[in-house]
Amino acid sequence: LILGALGRALAAGFAPSLLGAPQEAARRPRLRESLSDLYLVRLTRALDLSEDQAAKLYPVLTRAEKDKASLQGRMGDDLRDLRAELAGPSVREGRVAALVGRIREARRAIRLKEDEVETVLEAHLTPVQRARYVLFTVDFMRSVGENLQRVRGQRGIIKRNP
């Protein structure tokens, strides 16, 4: 969920500008993996997961993040192409419509993955853990966002076309 939102930010072009030079773009998969690992460790602590719960949840969360990463990567490519198309001298409406359709489909598929994760969490967490999960996700995302903003401030303003 949180990583999904972060992944969309990464796919939308936020991370490439944070990473700077093109050779650093190769670090994106490691960045996503590191964030996923950090998320799982902090989630385990925040929810005080039992070994049994962790054993049931980790594979689901890991698989969902890998699936979403693939979708977000393709969506990022489509967003980049859409920006380029809109910034060009003549906009091809058919191309724009196809890109928008693919972006919407990727977003829908990501939401479905997030819904699947929510269903599994509902089945394996206690009501108190579910409440902690709600607070954890907000706090984790806020922390990640603040850190990204700090890095962004160190790297300068992101320049974007349309």
Short mmCIF file of C-alpha atoms in Angstrom, two decimals, residues 36-157:
data_model
loop_
_atom_site.label_atom_id
_atom_site.label_comp_id
_atom_site.label_asym_id
_atom_site.label_seq_id
_atom_site.Cartn_x
_atom_site.Cartn_y
_atom_site.Cartn_z
CA SER A 36 10.40 -3.00 0.96
CA ASP A 37 12.78 -4.63 3.44
CA LEU A 38 12.61 -1.62 5.74
CA TYR A 39 8.82 -1.64 5.49
CA LEU A 40 8.61 -5.32 6.46
CA VAL A 41 10.97 -4.94 9.42
CA ARG A 42 9.17 -1.89 10.76
CA LEU A 43 5.78 -3.45 10.09
CA THR A 44 6.76 -6.54 12.08
CA ARG A 45 7.80 -4.40 15.02
CA ALA A 46 4.88 -1.98 14.88
CA LEU A 47 2.29 -4.74 14.71
CA ASP A 48 4.18 -7.11 16.99
CA LEU A 49 3.61 -9.91 14.49
CA SER A 50 3.93 -13.49 15.67
CA GLU A 51 6.21 -15.83 13.74
CA ASP A 52 3.12 -17.52 12.32
CA GLN A 53 1.65 -14.21 11.14
CA ALA A 54 4.94 -13.11 9.63
CA ALA A 55 5.31 -16.44 7.84
CA LYS A 56 1.87 -15.98 6.30
CA LEU A 57 2.16 -12.30 5.46
CA TYR A 58 5.73 -11.90 4.17
CA PRO A 59 5.29 -14.02 1.03
CA VAL A 60 2.06 -12.22 0.15
CA LEU A 61 3.54 -8.77 0.74
CA THR A 62 6.76 -9.60 -1.11
CA ARG A 63 4.94 -11.05 -4.14
CA ALA A 64 2.55 -8.11 -4.28
CA GLU A 65 5.41 -5.62 -4.19
CA LYS A 66 7.24 -7.43 -7.00
CA ASP A 67 4.10 -7.49 -9.11
CA LYS A 68 3.42 -3.83 -8.42
CA ALA A 69 7.03 -2.92 -9.20
CA SER A 70 6.65 -4.43 -12.65
CA LEU A 71 3.38 -2.58 -13.24
CA GLN A 72 4.86 0.66 -11.92
CA GLY A 73 7.91 0.31 -14.13
CA ARG A 74 5.75 0.01 -17.24
CA MET A 75 3.55 2.84 -16.02
CA GLY A 76 6.63 5.00 -15.51
CA ASP A 77 7.69 4.38 -19.09
CA ASP A 78 4.20 5.31 -20.28
CA LEU A 79 4.16 8.46 -18.15
CA ARG A 80 7.53 9.49 -19.58
CA ASP A 81 6.25 8.87 -23.11
CA LEU A 82 3.06 10.81 -22.36
CA ARG A 83 5.05 13.79 -21.09
CA ALA A 84 7.22 13.67 -24.21
CA GLU A 85 4.18 13.42 -26.47
CA LEU A 86 2.48 16.39 -24.79
CA ALA A 87 5.67 18.45 -24.93
CA GLY A 88 6.15 17.81 -28.65
CA PRO A 89 5.33 20.25 -31.42
CA SER A 90 2.24 18.32 -32.53
CA VAL A 91 0.30 16.06 -30.19
CA ARG A 92 -0.96 12.80 -31.68
CA GLU A 93 -4.32 12.24 -30.02
CA GLY A 94 -4.37 8.50 -30.78
CA ARG A 95 -0.99 8.03 -29.13
CA VAL A 96 -2.06 10.11 -26.11
CA ALA A 97 -5.29 8.11 -25.75
CA ALA A 98 -3.41 4.80 -25.92
CA LEU A 99 -0.89 5.93 -23.30
CA VAL A 100 -3.60 7.25 -20.98
CA GLY A 101 -5.46 3.94 -21.35
CA ARG A 102 -2.36 1.93 -20.43
CA ILE A 103 -1.64 4.19 -17.45
CA ARG A 104 -5.20 3.84 -16.19
CA GLU A 105 -5.06 0.06 -16.61
CA ALA A 106 -1.77 -0.11 -14.68
CA ARG A 107 -3.26 1.99 -11.88
CA ARG A 108 -6.31 -0.29 -11.75
CA ALA A 109 -4.10 -3.40 -11.61
CA ILE A 110 -2.06 -1.85 -8.79
CA ARG A 111 -5.22 -1.07 -6.84
CA LEU A 112 -6.36 -4.69 -7.29
CA LYS A 113 -3.01 -5.91 -5.89
CA GLU A 114 -3.41 -3.57 -2.93
CA ASP A 115 -6.94 -4.85 -2.34
CA GLU A 116 -5.64 -8.44 -2.36
CA VAL A 117 -3.06 -7.50 0.28
CA GLU A 118 -5.72 -5.78 2.39
CA THR A 119 -7.86 -8.94 2.27
CA VAL A 120 -4.97 -11.09 3.49
CA LEU A 121 -4.12 -8.60 6.23
CA GLU A 122 -7.74 -8.54 7.39
CA ALA A 123 -7.70 -12.34 7.63
CA HIS A 124 -4.49 -12.58 9.68
CA LEU A 125 -4.40 -9.50 11.90
CA THR A 126 -6.25 -8.86 15.13
CA PRO A 127 -8.42 -5.72 15.40
CA VAL A 128 -5.67 -4.01 17.43
CA GLN A 129 -3.06 -4.96 14.84
CA ARG A 130 -5.29 -3.64 12.06
CA ALA A 131 -5.59 -0.33 13.95
CA ARG A 132 -1.81 -0.23 14.39
CA TYR A 133 -1.42 -1.02 10.70
CA VAL A 134 -3.51 2.01 9.75
CA LEU A 135 -1.33 4.27 11.90
CA PHE A 136 1.87 2.56 10.78
CA THR A 137 1.15 3.05 7.09
CA VAL A 138 0.47 6.77 7.56
CA ASP A 139 3.60 7.27 9.68
CA PHE A 140 5.81 5.19 7.37
CA MET A 141 4.67 7.02 4.26
CA ARG A 142 5.10 10.38 5.96
CA SER A 143 8.64 9.42 6.98
CA VAL A 144 9.54 8.22 3.49
CA GLY A 145 8.02 11.34 1.95
CA GLU A 146 9.96 13.62 4.28
CA ASN A 147 13.20 11.83 3.49
CA LEU A 148 12.53 12.06 -0.25
CA GLN A 149 11.79 15.77 0.11
CA ARG A 150 15.04 16.25 2.01
CA VAL A 151 16.99 14.51 -0.74
CA ARG A 152 15.06 16.44 -3.36
CA GLY A 153 16.01 19.69 -1.65
CA GLN A 154 19.65 18.70 -1.77
CA ARG A 155 19.44 17.89 -5.48
CA GLY A 156 17.49 20.95 -6.59
CA ILE A 157 14.16 21.57 -8.23
#
